[in-house]
PDB file of C-alpha atoms in Angstrom:
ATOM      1  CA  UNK P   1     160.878 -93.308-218.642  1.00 44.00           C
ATOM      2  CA  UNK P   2     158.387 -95.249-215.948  1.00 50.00           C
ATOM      3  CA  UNK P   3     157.373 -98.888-216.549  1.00 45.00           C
ATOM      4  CA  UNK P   4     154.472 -98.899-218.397  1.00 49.00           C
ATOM      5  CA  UNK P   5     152.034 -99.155-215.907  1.00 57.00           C
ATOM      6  CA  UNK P   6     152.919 -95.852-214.709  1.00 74.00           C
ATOM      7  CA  UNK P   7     153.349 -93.549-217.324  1.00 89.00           C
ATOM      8  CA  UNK P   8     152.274 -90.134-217.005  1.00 91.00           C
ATOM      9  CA  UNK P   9     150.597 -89.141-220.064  1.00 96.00           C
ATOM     10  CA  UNK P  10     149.528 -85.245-220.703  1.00 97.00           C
ATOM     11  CA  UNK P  11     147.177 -83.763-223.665  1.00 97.00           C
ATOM     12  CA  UNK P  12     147.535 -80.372-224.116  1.00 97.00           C
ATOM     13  CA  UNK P  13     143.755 -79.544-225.381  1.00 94.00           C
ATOM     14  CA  UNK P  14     140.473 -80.760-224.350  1.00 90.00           C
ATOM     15  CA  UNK P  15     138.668 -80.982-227.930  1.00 87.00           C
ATOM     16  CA  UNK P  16     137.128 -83.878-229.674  1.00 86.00           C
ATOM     17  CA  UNK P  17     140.804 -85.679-230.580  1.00 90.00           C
ATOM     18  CA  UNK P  18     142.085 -84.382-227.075  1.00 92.00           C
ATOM     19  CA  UNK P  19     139.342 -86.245-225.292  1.00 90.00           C
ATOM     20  CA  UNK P  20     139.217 -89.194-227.683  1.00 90.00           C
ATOM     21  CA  UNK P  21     142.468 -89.646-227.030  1.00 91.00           C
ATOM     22  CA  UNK P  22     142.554 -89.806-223.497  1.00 91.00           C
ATOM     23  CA  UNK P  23     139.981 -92.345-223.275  1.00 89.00           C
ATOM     24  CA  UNK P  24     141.551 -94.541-225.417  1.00 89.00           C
ATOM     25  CA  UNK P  25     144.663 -94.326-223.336  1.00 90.00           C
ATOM     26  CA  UNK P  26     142.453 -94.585-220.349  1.00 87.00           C
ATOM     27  CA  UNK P  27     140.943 -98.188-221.471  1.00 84.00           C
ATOM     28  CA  UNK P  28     143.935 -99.359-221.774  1.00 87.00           C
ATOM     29  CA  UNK P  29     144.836 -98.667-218.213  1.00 87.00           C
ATOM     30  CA  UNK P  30     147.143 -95.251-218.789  1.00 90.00           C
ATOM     31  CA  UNK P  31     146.121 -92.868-216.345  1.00 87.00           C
ATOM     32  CA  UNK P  32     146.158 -88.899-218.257  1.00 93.00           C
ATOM     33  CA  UNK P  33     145.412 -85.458-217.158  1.00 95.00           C
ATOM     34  CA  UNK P  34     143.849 -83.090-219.997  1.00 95.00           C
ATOM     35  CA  UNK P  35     144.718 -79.712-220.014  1.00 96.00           C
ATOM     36  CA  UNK P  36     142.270 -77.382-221.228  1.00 93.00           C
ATOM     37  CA  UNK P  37     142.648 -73.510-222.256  1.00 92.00           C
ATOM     38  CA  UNK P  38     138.794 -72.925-221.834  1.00 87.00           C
ATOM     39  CA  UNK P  39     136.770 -72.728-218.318  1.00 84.00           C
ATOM     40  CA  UNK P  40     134.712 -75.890-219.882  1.00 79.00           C
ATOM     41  CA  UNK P  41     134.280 -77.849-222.911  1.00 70.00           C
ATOM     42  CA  UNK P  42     131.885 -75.204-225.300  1.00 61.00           C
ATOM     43  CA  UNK P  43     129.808 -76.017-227.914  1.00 54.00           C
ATOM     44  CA  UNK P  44     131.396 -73.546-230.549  1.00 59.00           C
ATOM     45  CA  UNK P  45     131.384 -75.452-233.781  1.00 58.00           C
ATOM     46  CA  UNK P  46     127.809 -76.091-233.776  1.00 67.00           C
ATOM     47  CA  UNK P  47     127.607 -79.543-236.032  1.00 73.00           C
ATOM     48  CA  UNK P  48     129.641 -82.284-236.855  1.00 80.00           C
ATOM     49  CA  UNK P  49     129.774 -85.098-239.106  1.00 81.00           C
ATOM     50  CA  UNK P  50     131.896 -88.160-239.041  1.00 86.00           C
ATOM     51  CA  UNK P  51     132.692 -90.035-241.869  1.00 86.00           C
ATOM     52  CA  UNK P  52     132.927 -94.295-242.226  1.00 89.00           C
ATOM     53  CA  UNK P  53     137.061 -93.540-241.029  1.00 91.00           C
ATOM     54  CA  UNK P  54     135.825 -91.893-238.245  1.00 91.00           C
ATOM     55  CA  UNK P  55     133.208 -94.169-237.200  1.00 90.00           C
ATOM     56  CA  UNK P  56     135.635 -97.089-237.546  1.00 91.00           C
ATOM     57  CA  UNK P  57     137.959 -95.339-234.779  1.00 91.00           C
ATOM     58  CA  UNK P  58     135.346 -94.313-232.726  1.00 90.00           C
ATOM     59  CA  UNK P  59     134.059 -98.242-232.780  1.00 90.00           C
ATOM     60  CA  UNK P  60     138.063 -99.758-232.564  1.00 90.00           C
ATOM     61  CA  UNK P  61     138.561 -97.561-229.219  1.00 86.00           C
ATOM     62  CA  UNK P  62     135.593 -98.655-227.672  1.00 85.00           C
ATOM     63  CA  UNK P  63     133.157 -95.354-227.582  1.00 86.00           C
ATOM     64  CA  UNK P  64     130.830 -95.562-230.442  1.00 88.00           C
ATOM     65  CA  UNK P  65     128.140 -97.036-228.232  1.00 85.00           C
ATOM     66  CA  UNK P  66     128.851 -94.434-225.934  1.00 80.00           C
ATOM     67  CA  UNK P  67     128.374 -91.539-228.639  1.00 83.00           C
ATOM     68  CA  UNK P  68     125.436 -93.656-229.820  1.00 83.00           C
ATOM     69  CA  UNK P  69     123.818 -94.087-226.220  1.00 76.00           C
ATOM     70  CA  UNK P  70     124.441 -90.303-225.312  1.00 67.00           C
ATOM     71  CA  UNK P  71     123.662 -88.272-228.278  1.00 64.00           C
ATOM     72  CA  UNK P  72     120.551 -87.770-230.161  1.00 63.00           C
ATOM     73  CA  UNK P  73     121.402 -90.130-233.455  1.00 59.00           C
ATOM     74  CA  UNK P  74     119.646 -93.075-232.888  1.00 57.00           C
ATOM     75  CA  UNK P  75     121.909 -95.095-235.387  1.00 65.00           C
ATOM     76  CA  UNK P  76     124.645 -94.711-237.703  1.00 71.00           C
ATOM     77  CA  UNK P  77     123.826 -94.532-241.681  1.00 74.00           C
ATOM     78  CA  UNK P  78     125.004 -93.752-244.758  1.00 73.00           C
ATOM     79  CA  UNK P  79     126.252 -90.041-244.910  1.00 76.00           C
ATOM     80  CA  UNK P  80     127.823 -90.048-248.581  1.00 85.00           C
ATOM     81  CA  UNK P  81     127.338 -86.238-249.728  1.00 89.00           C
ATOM     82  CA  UNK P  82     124.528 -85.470-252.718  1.00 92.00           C
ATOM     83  CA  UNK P  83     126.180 -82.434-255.179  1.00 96.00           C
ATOM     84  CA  UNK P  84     123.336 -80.359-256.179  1.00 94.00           C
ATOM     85  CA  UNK P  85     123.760 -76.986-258.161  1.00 93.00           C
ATOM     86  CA  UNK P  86     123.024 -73.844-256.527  1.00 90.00           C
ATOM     87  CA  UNK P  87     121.600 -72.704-259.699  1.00 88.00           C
ATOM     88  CA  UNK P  88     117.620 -72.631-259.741  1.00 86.00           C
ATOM     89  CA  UNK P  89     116.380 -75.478-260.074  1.00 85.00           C
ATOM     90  CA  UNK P  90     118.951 -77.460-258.060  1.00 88.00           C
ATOM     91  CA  UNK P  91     120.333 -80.148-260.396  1.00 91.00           C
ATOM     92  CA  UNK P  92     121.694 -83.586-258.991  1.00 92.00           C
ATOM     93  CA  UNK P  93     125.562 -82.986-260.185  1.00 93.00           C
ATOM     94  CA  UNK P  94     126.954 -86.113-258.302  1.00 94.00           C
ATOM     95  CA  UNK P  95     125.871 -88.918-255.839  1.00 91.00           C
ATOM     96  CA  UNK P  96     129.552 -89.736-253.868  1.00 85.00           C
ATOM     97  CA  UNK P  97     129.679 -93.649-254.392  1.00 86.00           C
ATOM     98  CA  UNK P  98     129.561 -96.011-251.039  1.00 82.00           C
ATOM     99  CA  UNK P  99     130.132 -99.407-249.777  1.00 85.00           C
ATOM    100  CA  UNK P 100     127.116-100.834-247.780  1.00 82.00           C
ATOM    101  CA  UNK P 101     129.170-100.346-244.697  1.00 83.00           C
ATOM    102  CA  UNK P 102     130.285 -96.912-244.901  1.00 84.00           C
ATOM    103  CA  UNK P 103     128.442 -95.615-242.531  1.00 84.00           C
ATOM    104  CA  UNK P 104     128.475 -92.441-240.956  1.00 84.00           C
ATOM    105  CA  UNK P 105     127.152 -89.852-238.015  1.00 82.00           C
ATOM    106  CA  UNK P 106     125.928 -86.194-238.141  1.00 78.00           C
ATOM    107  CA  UNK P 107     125.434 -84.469-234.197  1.00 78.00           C
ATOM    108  CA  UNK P 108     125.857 -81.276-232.164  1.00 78.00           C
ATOM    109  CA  UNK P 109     129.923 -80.673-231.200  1.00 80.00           C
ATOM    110  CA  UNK P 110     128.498 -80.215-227.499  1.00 78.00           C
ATOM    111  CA  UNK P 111     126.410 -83.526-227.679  1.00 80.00           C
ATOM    112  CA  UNK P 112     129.237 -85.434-228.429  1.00 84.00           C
ATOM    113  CA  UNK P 113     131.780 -83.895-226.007  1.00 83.00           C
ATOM    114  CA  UNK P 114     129.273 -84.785-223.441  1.00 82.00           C
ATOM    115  CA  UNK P 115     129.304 -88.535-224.549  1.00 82.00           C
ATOM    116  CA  UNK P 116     132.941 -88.713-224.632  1.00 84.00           C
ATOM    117  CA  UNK P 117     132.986 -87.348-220.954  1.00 81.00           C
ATOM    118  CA  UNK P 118     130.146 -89.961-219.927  1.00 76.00           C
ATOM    119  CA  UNK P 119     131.998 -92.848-221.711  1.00 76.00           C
ATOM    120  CA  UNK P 120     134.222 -95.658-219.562  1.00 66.00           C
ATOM    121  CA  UNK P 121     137.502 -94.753-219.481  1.00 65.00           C
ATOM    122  CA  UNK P 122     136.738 -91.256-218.471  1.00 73.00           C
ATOM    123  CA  UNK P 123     137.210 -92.070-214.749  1.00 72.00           C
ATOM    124  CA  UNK P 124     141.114 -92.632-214.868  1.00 72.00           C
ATOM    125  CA  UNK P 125     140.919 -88.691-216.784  1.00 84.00           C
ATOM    126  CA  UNK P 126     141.870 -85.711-214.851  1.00 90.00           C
ATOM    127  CA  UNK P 127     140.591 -82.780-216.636  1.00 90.00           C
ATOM    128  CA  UNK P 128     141.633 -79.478-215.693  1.00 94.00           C
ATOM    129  CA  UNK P 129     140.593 -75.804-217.231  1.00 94.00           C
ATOM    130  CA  UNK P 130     141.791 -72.446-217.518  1.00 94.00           C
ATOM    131  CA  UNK P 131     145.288 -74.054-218.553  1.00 96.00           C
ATOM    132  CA  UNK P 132     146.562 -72.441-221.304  1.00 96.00           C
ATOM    133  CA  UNK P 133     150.002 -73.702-222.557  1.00 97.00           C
ATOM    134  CA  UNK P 134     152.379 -71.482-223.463  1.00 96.00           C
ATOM    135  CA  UNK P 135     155.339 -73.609-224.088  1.00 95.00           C
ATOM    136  CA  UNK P 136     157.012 -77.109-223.442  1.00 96.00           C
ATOM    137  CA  UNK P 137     160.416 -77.915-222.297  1.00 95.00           C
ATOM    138  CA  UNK P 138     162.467 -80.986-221.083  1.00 92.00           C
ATOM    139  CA  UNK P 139     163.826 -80.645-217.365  1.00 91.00           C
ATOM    140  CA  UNK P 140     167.802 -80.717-217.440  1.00 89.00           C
ATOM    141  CA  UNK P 141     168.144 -83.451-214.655  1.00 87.00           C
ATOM    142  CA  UNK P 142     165.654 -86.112-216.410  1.00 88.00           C
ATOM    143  CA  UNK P 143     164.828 -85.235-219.764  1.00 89.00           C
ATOM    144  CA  UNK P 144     161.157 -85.194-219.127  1.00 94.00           C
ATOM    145  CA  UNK P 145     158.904 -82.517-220.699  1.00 96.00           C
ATOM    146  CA  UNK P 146     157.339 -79.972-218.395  1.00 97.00           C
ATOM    147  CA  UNK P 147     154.791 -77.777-219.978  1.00 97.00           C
ATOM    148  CA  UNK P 148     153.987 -74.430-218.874  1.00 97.00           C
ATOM    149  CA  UNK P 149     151.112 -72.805-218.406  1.00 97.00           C
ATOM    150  CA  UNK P 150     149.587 -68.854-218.962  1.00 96.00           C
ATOM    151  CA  UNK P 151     148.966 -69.151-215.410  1.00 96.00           C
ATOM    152  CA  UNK P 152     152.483 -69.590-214.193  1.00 96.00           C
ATOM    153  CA  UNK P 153     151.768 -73.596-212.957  1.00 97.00           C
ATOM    154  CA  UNK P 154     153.800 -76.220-214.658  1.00 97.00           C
ATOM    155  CA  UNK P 155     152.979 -79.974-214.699  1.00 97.00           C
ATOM    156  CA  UNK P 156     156.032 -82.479-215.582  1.00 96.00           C
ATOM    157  CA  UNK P 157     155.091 -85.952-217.409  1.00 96.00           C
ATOM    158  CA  UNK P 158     156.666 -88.456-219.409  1.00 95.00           C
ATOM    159  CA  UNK P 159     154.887 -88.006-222.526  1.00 96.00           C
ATOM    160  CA  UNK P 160     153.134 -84.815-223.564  1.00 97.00           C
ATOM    161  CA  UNK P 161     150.493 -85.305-226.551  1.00 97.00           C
ATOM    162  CA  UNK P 162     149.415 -81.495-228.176  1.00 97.00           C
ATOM    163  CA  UNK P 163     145.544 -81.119-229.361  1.00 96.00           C
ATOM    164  CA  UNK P 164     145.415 -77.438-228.917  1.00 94.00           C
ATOM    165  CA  UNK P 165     144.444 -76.287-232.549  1.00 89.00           C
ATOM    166  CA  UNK P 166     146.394 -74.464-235.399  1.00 83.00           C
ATOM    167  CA  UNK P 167     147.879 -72.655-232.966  1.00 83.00           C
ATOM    168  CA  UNK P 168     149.730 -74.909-231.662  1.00 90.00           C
ATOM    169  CA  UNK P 169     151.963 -74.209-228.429  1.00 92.00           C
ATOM    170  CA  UNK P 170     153.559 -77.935-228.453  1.00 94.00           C
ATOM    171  CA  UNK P 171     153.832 -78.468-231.781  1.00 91.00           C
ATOM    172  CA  UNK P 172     155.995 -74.823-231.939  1.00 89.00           C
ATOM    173  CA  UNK P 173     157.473 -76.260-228.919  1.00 90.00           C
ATOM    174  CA  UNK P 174     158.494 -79.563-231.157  1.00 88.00           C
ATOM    175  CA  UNK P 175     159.725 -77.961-234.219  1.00 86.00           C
ATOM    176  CA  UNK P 176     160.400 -74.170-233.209  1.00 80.00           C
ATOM    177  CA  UNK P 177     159.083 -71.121-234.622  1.00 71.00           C
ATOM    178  CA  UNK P 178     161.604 -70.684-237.403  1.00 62.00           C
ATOM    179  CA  UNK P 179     160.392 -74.148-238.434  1.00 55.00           C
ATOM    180  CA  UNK P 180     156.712 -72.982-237.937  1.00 60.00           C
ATOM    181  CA  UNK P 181     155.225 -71.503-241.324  1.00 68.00           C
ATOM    182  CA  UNK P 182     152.849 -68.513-240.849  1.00 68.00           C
ATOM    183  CA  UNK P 183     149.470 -69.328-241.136  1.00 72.00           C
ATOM    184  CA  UNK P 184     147.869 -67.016-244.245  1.00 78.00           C
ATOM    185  CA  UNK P 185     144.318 -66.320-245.074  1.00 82.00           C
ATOM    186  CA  UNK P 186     143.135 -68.601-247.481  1.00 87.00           C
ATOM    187  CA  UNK P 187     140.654 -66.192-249.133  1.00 89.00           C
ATOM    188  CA  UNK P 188     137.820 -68.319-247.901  1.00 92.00           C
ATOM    189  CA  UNK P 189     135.028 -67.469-245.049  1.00 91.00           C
ATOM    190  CA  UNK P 190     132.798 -69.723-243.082  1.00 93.00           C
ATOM    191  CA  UNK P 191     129.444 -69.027-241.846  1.00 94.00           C
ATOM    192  CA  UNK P 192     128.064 -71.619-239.288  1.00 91.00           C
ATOM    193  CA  UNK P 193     124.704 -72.180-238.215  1.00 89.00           C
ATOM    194  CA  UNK P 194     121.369 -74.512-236.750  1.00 90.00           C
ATOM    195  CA  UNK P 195     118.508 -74.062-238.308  1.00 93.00           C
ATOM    196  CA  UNK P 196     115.084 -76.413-237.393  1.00 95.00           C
ATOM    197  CA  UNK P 197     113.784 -78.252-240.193  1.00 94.00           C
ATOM    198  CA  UNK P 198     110.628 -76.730-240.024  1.00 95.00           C
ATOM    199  CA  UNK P 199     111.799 -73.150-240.355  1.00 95.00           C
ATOM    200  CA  UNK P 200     113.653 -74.551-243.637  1.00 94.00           C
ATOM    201  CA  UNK P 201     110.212 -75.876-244.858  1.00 93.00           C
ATOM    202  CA  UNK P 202     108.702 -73.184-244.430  1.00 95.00           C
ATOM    203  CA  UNK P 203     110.905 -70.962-246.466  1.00 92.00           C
ATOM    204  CA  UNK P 204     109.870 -73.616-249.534  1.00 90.00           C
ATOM    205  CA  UNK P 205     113.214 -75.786-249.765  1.00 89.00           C
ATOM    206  CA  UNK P 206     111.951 -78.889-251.480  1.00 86.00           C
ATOM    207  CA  UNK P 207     115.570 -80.865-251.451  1.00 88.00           C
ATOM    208  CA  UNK P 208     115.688 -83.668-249.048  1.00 89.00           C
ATOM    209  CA  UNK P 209     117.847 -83.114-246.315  1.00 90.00           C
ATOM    210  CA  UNK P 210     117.393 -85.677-243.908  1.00 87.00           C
ATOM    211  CA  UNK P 211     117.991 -88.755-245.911  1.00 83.00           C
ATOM    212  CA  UNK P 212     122.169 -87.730-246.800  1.00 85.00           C
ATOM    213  CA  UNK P 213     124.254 -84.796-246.457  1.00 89.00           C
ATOM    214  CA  UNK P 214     123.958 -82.180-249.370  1.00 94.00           C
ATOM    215  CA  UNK P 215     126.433 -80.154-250.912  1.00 96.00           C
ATOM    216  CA  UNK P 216     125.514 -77.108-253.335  1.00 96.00           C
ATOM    217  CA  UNK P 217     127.707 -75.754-255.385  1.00 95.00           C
ATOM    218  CA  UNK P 218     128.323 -72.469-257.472  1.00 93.00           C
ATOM    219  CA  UNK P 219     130.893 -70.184-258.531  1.00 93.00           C
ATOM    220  CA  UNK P 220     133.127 -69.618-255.793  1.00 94.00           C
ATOM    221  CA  UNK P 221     130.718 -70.615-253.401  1.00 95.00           C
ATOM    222  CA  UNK P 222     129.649 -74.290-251.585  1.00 96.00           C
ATOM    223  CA  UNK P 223     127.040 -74.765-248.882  1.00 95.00           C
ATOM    224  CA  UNK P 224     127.119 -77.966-247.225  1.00 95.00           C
ATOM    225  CA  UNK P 225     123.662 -78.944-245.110  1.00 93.00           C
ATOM    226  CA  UNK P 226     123.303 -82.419-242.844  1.00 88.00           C
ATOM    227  CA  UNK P 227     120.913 -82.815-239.844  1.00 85.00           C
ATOM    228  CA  UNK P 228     121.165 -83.385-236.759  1.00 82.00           C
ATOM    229  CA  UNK P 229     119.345 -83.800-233.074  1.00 81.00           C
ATOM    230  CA  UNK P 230     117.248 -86.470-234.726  1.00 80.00           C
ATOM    231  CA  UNK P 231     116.365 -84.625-237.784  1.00 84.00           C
ATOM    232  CA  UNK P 232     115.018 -81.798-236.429  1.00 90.00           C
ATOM    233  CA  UNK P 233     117.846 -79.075-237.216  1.00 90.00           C
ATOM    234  CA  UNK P 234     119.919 -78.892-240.178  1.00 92.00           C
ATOM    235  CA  UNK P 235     123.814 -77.618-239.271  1.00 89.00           C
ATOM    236  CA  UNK P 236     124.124 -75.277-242.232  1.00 93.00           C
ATOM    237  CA  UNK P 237     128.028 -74.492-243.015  1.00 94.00           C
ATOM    238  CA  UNK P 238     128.373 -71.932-245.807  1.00 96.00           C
ATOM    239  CA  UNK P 239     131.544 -71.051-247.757  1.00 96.00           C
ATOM    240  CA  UNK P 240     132.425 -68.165-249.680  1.00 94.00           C
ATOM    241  CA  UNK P 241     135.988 -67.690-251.249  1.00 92.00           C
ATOM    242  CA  UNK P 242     137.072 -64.240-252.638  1.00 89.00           C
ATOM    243  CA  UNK P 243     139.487 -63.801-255.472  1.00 89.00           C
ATOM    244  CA  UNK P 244     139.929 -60.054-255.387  1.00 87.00           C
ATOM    245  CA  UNK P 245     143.907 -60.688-254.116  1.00 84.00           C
ATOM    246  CA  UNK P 246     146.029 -63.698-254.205  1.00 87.00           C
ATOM    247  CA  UNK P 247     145.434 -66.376-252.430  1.00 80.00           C
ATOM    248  CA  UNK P 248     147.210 -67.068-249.555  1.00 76.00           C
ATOM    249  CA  UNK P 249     149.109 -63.916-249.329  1.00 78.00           C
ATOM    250  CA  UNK P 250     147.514 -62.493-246.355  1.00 74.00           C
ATOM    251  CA  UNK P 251     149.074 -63.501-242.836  1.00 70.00           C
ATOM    252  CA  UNK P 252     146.675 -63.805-239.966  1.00 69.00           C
ATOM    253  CA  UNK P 253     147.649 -61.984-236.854  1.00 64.00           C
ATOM    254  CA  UNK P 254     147.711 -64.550-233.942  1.00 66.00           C
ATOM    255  CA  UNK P 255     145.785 -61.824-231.959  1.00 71.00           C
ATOM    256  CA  UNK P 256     143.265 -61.665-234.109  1.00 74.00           C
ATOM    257  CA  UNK P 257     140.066 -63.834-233.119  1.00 80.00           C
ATOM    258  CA  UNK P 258     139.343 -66.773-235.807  1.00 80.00           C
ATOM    259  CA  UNK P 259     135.669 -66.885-234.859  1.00 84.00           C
ATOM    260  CA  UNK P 260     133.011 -64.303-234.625  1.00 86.00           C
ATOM    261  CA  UNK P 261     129.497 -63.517-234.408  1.00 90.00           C
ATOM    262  CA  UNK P 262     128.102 -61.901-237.631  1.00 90.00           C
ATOM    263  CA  UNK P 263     124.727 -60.436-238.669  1.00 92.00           C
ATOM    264  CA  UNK P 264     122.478 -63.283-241.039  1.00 89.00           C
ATOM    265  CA  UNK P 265     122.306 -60.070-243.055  1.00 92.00           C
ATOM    266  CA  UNK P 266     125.998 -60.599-243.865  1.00 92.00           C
ATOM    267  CA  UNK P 267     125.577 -64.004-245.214  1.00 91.00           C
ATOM    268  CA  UNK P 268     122.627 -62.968-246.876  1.00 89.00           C
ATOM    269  CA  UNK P 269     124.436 -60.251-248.857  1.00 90.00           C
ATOM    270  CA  UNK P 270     127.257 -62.995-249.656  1.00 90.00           C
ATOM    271  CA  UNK P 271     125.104 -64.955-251.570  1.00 88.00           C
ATOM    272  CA  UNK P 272     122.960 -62.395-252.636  1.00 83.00           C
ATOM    273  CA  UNK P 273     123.725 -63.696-256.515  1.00 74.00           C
TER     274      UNK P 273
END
């Protein structure tokens, strides 16, 4: 390998952990390219909330002000989840216990992508798109990884880092696919979705959802609700688990998309009860 100075450093994926990763190699003066599969860095996952382990990173590797000074929080607070019942009348079940400085954040996926490519460190980043890996292998003559891409390019480094998802082309490439377990359904759907505030008002929702992030629960169902973009839009993430076959017994066909657009009237017929 190089002297440390000149270390070529590759992330396969250009997510949050890809990106926050590259800065904080960047700030410390280690040049790396990020490889991304997508033709730019989406906002699919609508909202996001990071805990007071999160923050803490964010703060040790130098971007919170960046997040802070890009995004639409304001501040960081304290984002310990309130367990309500999703029975009528909406019982308090739980209040998750905090330290004073526990402190958390709740924004937009896309806001905070943006921050991380605004933040310091960002400069001595070479981002490139439409670079899907499909595998990683070490040249014969050095030993160094070379990953390849869908595209038929290849880019050699010393060290390759993987962030590209459950689906993972270096991490099969680390431990092979007989080591690689199948991923199975785990009986459980997710429905994402923004809503503004005011629309939630309207409807007659009394709980207040701007002060913590709330969780309500029922029988093999959980909604979790925390705003964002100052308050006014609440990232609504509903679960619904069915029980009508084993769990985890179902494989899911890597061709098969993971995320799709559905109907409200499908959610709405999920929790009909």
């Amino acid at each position: 390998m190089q002297a440390a100075g000149k270390v070529k450093v590759a992330i396969v994926g250009g997510g949050v952990c890809g990106l926050s990763c590259a800065i904080a190699l960047a700030k410390e003066g280690v040049p790396v390219d990020v490889f991304e599969a997508a033709a730019q860095f989406g906002e699919i996952g609508a909202g996001i909330g990071f805990g007071p382990n999160a923050v803490r990173v964010l703060q040790d590797i130098g971007i919170l002000d960046d997040v802070l000074a890009k995004c639409e929080e304001p501040e960081i607070n304290q984002r310990s989840f309130l367990f309500y019942s999703g029975m009528e009348g909406h019982e308090l079940i739980y209040d998750y216990p905090v330290q004073p400085n526990d402190l958390g954040l709740g924004l937009h996926r896309a806001s905070f992508l943006d921050a991380l490519q605004g933040a310091q460190g960002m400069t001595l980043t070479s981002t490139h798109h439409h670079k899907r890996c499909t595998t990683v292998i070490h040249a014969e003559a050095t030993g160094r990884p070379i990953i390849h891409f869908e595209d038929g390019t290849t880019h050699e480094a010393d060290v390759v880092l993987g962030a590209d998802g459950i689906k993972s082309a270096v991490r099969t490439a680390v431990i092979g696919d007989v080591a690689r377990k199948a991923v199975v359904y785990s009986n459980t759907n997710c429905y994402r979705g923004l809503v503004p505030i005011e629309e939630i008002r309207a409807a007659g929702v009394v709980t207040d959802l701007l002060r913590r992030p709330v969780c309500f629960v029922g029988l093999d169902k959980h909604l979790i609700l925390f705003p964002i973009k100052k308050g006014t839009v609440i990232n609504v993430v509903a679960f619904t688990t069915d029980r009508s076959s084993p769990m985890g017994t179902k494989p899911r066909p890597d061709d098969e998309p993971w995320v799709v657009s559905v109907s409200q009237e499908e959610l709405l017929h999920e929790y009909k009860d």
